[in-house]
Amino acid sequence: MPHAEPLLLELLAIFVGAKVFGEVFERLGLPAVVGEILSGIILGPYATGFVNPSTTTYSIAGLGAIFLLFTVGLETSPKELIRVGRTSLGVSTAGVLAPFVLGFAYLRLVRSDPTHEAIFVAAAMVATSVGIAARVMGDLRVLHTHVARIILAAAVVDDILGMIVLVVVTGVASSTGVQWVQLVVLFAEAAAFTLFMVLFGGKVIHRIRPGVERMSSENAPLIMALALCLGLSVAAERIGMAAIIGAFFAGLAFAEYSAEWHLAPRVGAITEFLAPFFFFTMGARLDLRVFEPRVIVACLVITVLALIAKVVGCGAPVLREGWPTALKVGVGMTPRGEVALIVALVGLQMKMISQAAYGIVIFMTAATTLIAPPVLRYLFTRTPIPPPTPPDRGAPAD
Amino acid sequence: MPHAEPLLLELLAIFVGAKVFGEVFERLGLPAVVGEILSGIILGPYATGFVNPSTTTYSIAGLGAIFLLFTVGLETSPKELIRVGRTSLGVSTAGVLAPFVLGFAYLRLVRSDPTHEAIFVAAAMVATSVGIAARVMGDLRVLHTHVARIILAAAVVDDILGMIVLVVVTGVASSTGVQWVQLVVLFAEAAAFTLFMVLFGGKVIHRIRPGVERMSSENAPLIMALALCLGLSVAAERIGMAAIIGAFFAGLAFAEYSAEWHLAPRVGAITEFLAPFFFFTMGARLDLRVFEPRVIVACLVITVLALIAKVVGCGAPVLREGWPTALKVGVGMTPRGEVALIVALVGLQMKMISQAAYGIVIFMTAATTLIAPPVLRYLFTRTPIPPPTPPDRGAPAD
């Protein structure tokens, strides 16, 4: 038929594929998210080629990441975030410096890669993926714990620092040099945006609440929340941050009204529909052909450095809270995600890194994403978890 | 920033634009859906040009139509649909013949348009938009009434007949003539699919229910429902029907479990997010430049014929149930939507109709869509509406 829409078939294959892999992983006692990413690697264009995601699917995947963070924000208490704020700042700063220094030293001094390439790959090692860590902790129903709050807050700050590193790196790499004015402006804007949203976001919603409840549209609170989610995502991008940070702040602003307006289950349903496309495409981006022996060695070393740097760099600042907390925070900060992929993509587009270096970043991103969840799951299930507020569905049967 | 995503800004503008227009219309006592379509006309590329929807946005709009019908299906009782089935069959058959005959006679005999063009425009006058009628009745909270059931059932059959007309028309128009085998196969497949889903869809879900509830994935029922929605949309397209019909059947299959599994509010949230893109793009497709005097006359005549044909053709078969019911059914069947646009698009792509004839179809679609809701609203609010069935739908019978 002339109106046949191949997109729908693609979405069906991805959704079902991701969910089947996720279910199998759940039954094996592994986090569903790893299964969903693996479905992308296996079914994606570089392995079986069963599904070759279209541009539209990548856009829908981007929306999935946005709603993932929006949901996380809705489930995060801003007050709690402020309480762990200072700890998180230390965690994220050390966690940004350590991988950059280690990565750059290895690539430039050991492998003698060109400086600009070493800078880009090292920069990609910097930013934690809030999405992966949040999903794993959500699967484990530990998002309400102190450790989870530290990780989420640190990952948010971390993402902001990652964006700043990207600006510095593109400045250093391009002929114009670092644009200090641009950098200072970005930093000031990002800091002001973050502080404003964390401190006053909820208060603004409190103010407009009577107006929202007087609106004629059915579901006015949900509509307002969705509009703010899209609006702050755009705002975050305009400032130079990742869109998902804006979505997280939008969730944070509505967090206190989430129960009253039944937002969490309904926004959660949108996330349930869109997020599989995000995780699938993350796996589908992994090109398996660039991995010749020399590149594989670099992949493994960079991955190990990326893991050690975050576990040590992020764990050390919270060591006074005990080894279990330090380990959980360190491991929770290891998965890299969207920001690493963005840095690699920018590097490739600017012709600053080779296809092989691009492959190394993708491998490191995928490997940290695959390794962190089971370790994090092990660490969390080894120690008793304080009971969450909602009734538990019970642990999956083994 | 290199990763800036213009898509997000576009989605924000459309979502906020549609919702603001919808809210204004609600406050004026008009259906929100008309406001959302008007926002597309005014903000779209042919008027102010404030938003020029991208291919991705049109795809998201298609998903919006699918979720719109999925939600409608979830709120429709299959038993009730079967009960009104015979009445609906009469309504839809007469309602398909009348506009085709009237439209063809006017274009061929009065305006002396080429036969193939007259056939295409007349074919576009055939199919009722389930989405528009459903949304208006949903806004009025009358989806549970007898009249609404007749309209929805007739609109579904109507859409199937519309697809068959499209097959006949493309066959007549192309050099190969009507492919009778293809037509018979399509008809048989469509009828079998419809009968199977209406009669046995719910029973299949009842069968797999214990398995779904044993699954390890959180939200397993929602995931299954979403997968079936995508799956039946693809299946419907494969058979040659509109994807939205498959989505409607998927909703119908889960309707009895909607309350137990909290599906309606959660799927409703996905619809709340995606549907505005569908209504906005419907308005945005209206090119205002083709409307020179001769075309405007044809637009008005075709629109009036399209209205009269449906009111008389669909109202007459239910006249024995009284004038109020006949009028509501007749008017409820007048809005044209996706199928009319698809027929026009196919005609344009096959070079069977001119830009002007395309404009006539778009005008007729928009006009019937704009005229029907307020009239329907007037008719429904003039007579007392029976209270909705209690929220508890009760357990399935078998």
Short mmCIF file of C-alpha atoms in Angstrom, two decimals, chain B residues 13-14 17-18 20-22 24-25 28 33-53 279-288 366 370:
data_model
loop_
_atom_site.label_atom_id
_atom_site.label_comp_id
_atom_site.label_asym_id
_atom_site.label_seq_id
_atom_site.Cartn_x
_atom_site.Cartn_y
_atom_site.Cartn_z
CA ALA B 13 6.56 25.21 19.99
CA ILE B 14 3.96 22.76 18.63
CA GLY B 17 0.97 26.26 20.68
CA ALA B 18 -1.57 23.45 20.40
CA VAL B 20 -2.67 27.21 24.39
CA PHE B 21 -5.14 27.24 21.47
CA GLY B 22 -6.92 24.22 22.99
CA VAL B 24 -8.58 29.13 24.77
CA PHE B 25 -11.17 27.11 22.83
CA LEU B 28 -14.89 29.71 24.84
CA VAL B 33 -9.40 19.68 19.29
CA VAL B 34 -10.59 22.46 16.94
CA GLY B 35 -8.25 24.86 18.70
CA GLU B 36 -5.36 22.43 18.33
CA ILE B 37 -6.00 22.06 14.57
CA LEU B 38 -6.40 25.82 14.19
CA SER B 39 -3.04 26.31 15.94
CA GLY B 40 -1.50 24.23 13.14
CA ILE B 41 -3.20 26.32 10.44
CA ILE B 42 -2.15 29.62 12.01
CA LEU B 43 1.36 28.74 13.22
CA GLY B 44 2.06 26.34 10.32
CA PRO B 45 4.12 26.90 7.17
CA TYR B 46 1.26 28.25 5.00
CA ALA B 47 0.14 31.10 7.27
CA THR B 48 2.58 32.70 9.72
CA GLY B 49 5.28 30.09 9.06
CA PHE B 50 6.17 30.15 12.75
CA VAL B 51 6.63 26.35 12.76
CA ASN B 52 7.48 24.22 9.74
CA PRO B 53 7.00 20.61 10.93
CA PHE B 279 -3.84 17.68 15.42
CA PHE B 280 -1.29 20.45 14.84
CA THR B 281 0.13 18.84 11.68
CA MET B 282 -3.41 18.28 10.33
CA GLY B 283 -3.83 22.04 10.43
CA ALA B 284 -0.30 22.73 9.22
CA ARG B 285 -0.94 20.76 6.01
CA LEU B 286 -3.51 23.28 4.78
CA ASP B 287 -1.91 25.28 1.95
CA LEU B 288 -3.82 28.54 1.75
CA ALA B 366 -10.38 20.71 7.60
CA LEU B 370 -13.99 22.22 12.16
#
